[in-house]
mmCIF file of C-alpha atoms in Angstrom:
data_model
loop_
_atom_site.group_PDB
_atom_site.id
_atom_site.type_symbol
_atom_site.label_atom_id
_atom_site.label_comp_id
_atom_site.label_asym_id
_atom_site.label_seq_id
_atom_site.Cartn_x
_atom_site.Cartn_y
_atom_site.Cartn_z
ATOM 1 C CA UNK A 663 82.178 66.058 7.577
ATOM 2 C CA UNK A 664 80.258 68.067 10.395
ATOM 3 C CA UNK A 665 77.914 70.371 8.989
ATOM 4 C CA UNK A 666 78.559 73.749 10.178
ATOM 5 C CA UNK A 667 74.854 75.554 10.818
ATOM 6 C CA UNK A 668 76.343 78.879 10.806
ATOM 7 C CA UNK A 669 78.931 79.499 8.368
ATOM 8 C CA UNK A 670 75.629 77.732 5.466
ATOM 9 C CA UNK A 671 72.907 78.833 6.973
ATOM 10 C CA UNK A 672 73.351 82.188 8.393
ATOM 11 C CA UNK A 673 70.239 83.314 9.735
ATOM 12 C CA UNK A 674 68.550 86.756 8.570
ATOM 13 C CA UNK A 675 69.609 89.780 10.731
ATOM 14 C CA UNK A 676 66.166 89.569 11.977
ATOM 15 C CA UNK A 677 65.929 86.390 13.598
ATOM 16 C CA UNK A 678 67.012 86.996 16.940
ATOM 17 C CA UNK A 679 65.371 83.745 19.202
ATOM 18 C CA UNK A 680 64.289 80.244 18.698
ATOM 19 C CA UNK A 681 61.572 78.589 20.520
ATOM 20 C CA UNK A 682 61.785 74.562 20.467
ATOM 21 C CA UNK A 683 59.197 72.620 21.722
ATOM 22 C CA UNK A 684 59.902 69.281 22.947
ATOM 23 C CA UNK A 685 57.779 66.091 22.791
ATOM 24 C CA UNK A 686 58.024 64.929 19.421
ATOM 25 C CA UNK A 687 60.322 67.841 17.882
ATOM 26 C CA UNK A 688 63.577 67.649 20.183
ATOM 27 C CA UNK A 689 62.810 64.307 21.195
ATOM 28 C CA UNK A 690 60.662 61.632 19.857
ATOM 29 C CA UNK A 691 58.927 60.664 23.646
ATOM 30 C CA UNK A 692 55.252 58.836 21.885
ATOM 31 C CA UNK A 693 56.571 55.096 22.944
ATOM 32 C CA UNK A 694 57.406 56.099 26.458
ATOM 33 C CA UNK A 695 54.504 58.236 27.065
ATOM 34 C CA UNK A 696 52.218 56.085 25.422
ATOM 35 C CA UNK A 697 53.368 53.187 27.607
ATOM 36 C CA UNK A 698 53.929 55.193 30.736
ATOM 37 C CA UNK A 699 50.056 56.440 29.844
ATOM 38 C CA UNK A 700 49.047 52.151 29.116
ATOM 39 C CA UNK A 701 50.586 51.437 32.458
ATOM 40 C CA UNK A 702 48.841 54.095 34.441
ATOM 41 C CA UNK A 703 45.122 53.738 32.597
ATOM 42 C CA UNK A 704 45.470 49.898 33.707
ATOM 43 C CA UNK A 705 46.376 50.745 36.611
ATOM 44 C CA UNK A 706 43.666 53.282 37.300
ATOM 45 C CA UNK A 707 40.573 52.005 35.593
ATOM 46 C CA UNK A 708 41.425 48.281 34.543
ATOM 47 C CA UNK A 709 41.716 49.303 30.110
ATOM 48 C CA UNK A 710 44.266 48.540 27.668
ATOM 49 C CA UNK A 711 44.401 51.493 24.878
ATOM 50 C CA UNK A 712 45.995 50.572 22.243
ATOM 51 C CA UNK A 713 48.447 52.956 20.408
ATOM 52 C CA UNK A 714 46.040 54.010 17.212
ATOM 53 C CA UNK A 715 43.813 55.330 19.525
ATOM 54 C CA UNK A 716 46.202 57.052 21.398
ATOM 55 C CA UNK A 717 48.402 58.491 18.430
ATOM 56 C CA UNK A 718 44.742 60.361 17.499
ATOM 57 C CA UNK A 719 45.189 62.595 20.400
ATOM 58 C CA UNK A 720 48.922 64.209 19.619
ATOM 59 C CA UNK A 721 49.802 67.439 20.832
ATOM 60 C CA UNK A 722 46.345 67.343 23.171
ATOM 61 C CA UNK A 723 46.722 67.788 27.258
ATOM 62 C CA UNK A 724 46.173 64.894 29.293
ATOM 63 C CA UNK A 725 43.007 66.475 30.746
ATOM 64 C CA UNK A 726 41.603 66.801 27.393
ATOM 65 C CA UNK A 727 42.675 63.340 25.741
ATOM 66 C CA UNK A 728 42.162 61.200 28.840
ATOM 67 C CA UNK A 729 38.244 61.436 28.672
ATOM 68 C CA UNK A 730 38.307 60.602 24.749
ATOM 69 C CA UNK A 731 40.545 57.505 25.661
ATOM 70 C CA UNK A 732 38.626 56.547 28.506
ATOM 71 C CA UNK A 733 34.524 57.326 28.426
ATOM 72 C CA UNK A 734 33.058 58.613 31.912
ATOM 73 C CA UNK A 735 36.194 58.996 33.156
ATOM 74 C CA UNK A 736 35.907 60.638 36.428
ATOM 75 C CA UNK A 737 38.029 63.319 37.621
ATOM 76 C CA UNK A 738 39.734 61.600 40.250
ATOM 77 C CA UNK A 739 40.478 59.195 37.814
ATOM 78 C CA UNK A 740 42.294 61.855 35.559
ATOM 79 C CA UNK A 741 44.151 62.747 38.607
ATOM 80 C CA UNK A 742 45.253 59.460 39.623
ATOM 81 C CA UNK A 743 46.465 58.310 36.135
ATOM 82 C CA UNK A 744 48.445 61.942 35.869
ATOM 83 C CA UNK A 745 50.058 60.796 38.775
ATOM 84 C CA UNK A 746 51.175 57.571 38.157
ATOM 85 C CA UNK A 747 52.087 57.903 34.577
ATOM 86 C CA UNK A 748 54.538 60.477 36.249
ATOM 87 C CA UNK A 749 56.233 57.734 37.789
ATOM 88 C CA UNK A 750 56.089 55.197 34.658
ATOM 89 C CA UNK A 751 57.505 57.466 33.006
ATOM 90 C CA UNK A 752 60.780 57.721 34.608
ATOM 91 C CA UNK A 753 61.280 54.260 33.788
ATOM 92 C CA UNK A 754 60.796 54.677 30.387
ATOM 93 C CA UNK A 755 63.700 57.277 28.969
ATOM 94 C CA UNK A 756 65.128 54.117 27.130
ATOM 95 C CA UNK A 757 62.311 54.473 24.664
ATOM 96 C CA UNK A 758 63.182 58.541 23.890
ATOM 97 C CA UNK A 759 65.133 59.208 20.895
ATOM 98 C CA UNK A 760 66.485 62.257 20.238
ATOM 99 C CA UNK A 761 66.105 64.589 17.186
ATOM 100 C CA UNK A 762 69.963 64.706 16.476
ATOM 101 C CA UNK A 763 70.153 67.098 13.999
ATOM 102 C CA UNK A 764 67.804 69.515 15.211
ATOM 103 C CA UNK A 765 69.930 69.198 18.359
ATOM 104 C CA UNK A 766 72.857 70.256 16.928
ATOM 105 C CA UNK A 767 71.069 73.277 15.577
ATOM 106 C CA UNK A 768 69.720 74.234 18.962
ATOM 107 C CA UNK A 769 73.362 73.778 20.103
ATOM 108 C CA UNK A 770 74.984 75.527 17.377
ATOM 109 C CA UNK A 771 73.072 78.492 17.938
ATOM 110 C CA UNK A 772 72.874 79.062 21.386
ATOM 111 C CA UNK A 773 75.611 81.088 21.921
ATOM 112 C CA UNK A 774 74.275 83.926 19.310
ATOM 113 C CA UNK A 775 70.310 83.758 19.651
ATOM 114 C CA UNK A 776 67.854 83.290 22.566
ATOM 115 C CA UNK A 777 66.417 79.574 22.576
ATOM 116 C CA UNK A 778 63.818 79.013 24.601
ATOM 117 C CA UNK A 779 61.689 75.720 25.464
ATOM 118 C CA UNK A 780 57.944 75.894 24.915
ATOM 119 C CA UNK A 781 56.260 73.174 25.923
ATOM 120 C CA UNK A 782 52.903 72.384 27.361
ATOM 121 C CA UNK A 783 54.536 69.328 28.911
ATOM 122 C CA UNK A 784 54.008 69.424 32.968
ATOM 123 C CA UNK A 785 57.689 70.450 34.563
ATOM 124 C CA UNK A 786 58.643 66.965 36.290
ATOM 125 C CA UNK A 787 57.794 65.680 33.209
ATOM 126 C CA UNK A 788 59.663 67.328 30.768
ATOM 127 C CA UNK A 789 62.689 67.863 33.246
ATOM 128 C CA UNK A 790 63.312 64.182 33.007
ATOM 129 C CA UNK A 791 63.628 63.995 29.281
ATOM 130 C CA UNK A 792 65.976 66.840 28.940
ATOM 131 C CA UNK A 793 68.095 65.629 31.993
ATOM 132 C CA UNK A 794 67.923 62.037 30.124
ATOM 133 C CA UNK A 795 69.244 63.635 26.885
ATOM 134 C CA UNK A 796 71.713 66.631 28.372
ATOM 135 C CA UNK A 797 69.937 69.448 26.766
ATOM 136 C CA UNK A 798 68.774 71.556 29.751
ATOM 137 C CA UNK A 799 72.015 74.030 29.451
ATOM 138 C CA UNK A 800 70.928 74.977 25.907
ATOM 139 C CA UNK A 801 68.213 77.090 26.714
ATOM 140 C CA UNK A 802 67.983 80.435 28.065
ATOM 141 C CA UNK A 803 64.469 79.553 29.207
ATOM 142 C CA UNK A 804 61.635 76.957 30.087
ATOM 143 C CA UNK A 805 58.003 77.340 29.588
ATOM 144 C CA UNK A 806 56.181 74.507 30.894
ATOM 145 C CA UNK A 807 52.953 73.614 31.344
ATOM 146 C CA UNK A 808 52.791 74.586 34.855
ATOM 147 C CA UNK A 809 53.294 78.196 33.585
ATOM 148 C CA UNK A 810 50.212 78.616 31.885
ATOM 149 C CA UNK A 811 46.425 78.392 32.416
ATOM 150 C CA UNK A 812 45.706 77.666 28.753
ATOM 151 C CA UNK A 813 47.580 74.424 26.717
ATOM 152 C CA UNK A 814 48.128 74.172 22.879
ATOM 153 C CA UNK A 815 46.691 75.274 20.770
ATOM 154 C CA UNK A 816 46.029 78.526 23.195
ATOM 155 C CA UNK A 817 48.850 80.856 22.117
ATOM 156 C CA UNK A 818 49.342 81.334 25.792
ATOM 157 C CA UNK A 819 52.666 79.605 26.073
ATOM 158 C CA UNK A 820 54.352 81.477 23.038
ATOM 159 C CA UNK A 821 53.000 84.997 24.193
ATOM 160 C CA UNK A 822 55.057 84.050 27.933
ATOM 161 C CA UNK A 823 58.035 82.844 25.935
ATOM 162 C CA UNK A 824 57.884 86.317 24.051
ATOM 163 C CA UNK A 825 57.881 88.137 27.091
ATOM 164 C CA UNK A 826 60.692 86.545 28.730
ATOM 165 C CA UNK A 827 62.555 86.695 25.431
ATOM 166 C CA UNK A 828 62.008 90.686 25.149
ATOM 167 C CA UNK A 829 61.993 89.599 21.668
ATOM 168 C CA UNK A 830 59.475 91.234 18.986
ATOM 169 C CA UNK A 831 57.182 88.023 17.471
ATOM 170 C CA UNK A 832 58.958 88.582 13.801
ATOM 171 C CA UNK A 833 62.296 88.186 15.313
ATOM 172 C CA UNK A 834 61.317 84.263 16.436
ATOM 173 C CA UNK A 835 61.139 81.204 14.178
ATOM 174 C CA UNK A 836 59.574 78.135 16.290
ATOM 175 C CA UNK A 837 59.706 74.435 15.724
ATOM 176 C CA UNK A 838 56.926 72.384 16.322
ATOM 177 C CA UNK A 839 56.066 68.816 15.185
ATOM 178 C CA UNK A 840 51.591 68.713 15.696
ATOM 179 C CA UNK A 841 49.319 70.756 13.996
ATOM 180 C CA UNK A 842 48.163 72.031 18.042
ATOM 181 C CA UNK A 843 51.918 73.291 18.277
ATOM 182 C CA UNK A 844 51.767 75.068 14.902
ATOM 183 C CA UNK A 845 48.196 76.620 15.697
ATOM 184 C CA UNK A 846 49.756 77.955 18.816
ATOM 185 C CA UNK A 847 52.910 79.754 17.488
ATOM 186 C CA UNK A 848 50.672 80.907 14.227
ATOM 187 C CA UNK A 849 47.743 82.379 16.560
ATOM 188 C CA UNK A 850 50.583 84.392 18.557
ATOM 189 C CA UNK A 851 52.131 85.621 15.183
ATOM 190 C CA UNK A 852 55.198 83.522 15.279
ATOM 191 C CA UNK A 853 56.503 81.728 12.176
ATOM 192 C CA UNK A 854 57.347 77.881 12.572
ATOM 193 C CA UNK A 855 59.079 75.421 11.146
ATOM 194 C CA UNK A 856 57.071 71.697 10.768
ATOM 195 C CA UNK A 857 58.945 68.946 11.866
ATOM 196 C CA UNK A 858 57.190 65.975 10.523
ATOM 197 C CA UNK A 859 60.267 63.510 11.255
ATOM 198 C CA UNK A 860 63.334 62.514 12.760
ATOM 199 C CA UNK A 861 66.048 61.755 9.801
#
């Protein structure tokens, strides 16, 4: 039987928005970023990282985990890999899997509450997983990476989302899987809800 969100779950009157974000809460994307990120380190600087290594830095920027991946990475290195794994990763949407139910929420409540994306996720990026998985429509807007100067954990993202919402921060509930994503939400005084796997 399909589970009807609204008529079980009504929300409280003052829950008004939503704010998803997207690697690893809407869409499970660590196997084809991590090997988009494999193919691109080779590529770049001539190391395999293996995926323990790489699972350590979850919900961290690129600019920020590439240096503990790689030691002495240079800058144009970090460029040049960013780049690249860009390219990988188009190739690697067969690896995604999406978070069905939680899909179904966003959905099922789109009609009645403002859902927004919040994710520190570069545009191109991010625009390729929701185009792979047909969820783009669902949201009444995008914050991306490129919109901010400060990444997870900086509140920065959630405080833009906010402000394009017109929504008060009591009247969101947010969904994030990493403790970054939670710290970010928390520090701009929005609840969450942990998602710490895909049923």
């Amino acid at each position: 039987m399909e589970y009807d969100y609204q008529e079980r779950h009504r929300m409280p009157r003052t829950i008004k928005g939503f704010f998803f974000d997207l690697d690893g809460t809407l869409i499970d994307t660590e196997e084809a970023n991590f090997q988009a990120y494999k193919k691109a380190i080779n590529s770049v600087c001539g190391i395999n990282i293996i995926k323990s290594q790489y699972r350590k830095t979850n919900g961290m920027v690129y600019s920020d985990f590439l240096p503990i991946l790689v030691p002495n990475i240079k800058p144009s290195e970090i460029k040049k890999i960013s780049e690249q794994k860009k390219e990988f990763y188009k190739t690697q949407m067969h690896l995604t899997k999406p978070n069905i139910f939680l899909i179904d929420f966003l959905k099922r409540m789109a009609d009645d509450y403002t859902t927004i994306l919040v994710t520190t996720a570069k545009k191109d990026n991010a625009n390729t997983v929701l185009e792979e998985h047909r969820i783009t429509k669902q949201f009444d807007f995008m914050v991306f990476g490129d919109d901010v100067k400060k990444m997870k954990p900086n509140p920065e993202a959630y405080k833009v989302a906010l402000k394009l919402s017109g929504l008060k921060k009591d009247e969101v509930v947010a969904f994030e899987d990493s403790q970054v994503g939670i710290s970010a939400a928390h520090s701009a005084g929005i609840s969450t809800i942990h998602i710490r796997s895909f049923l």
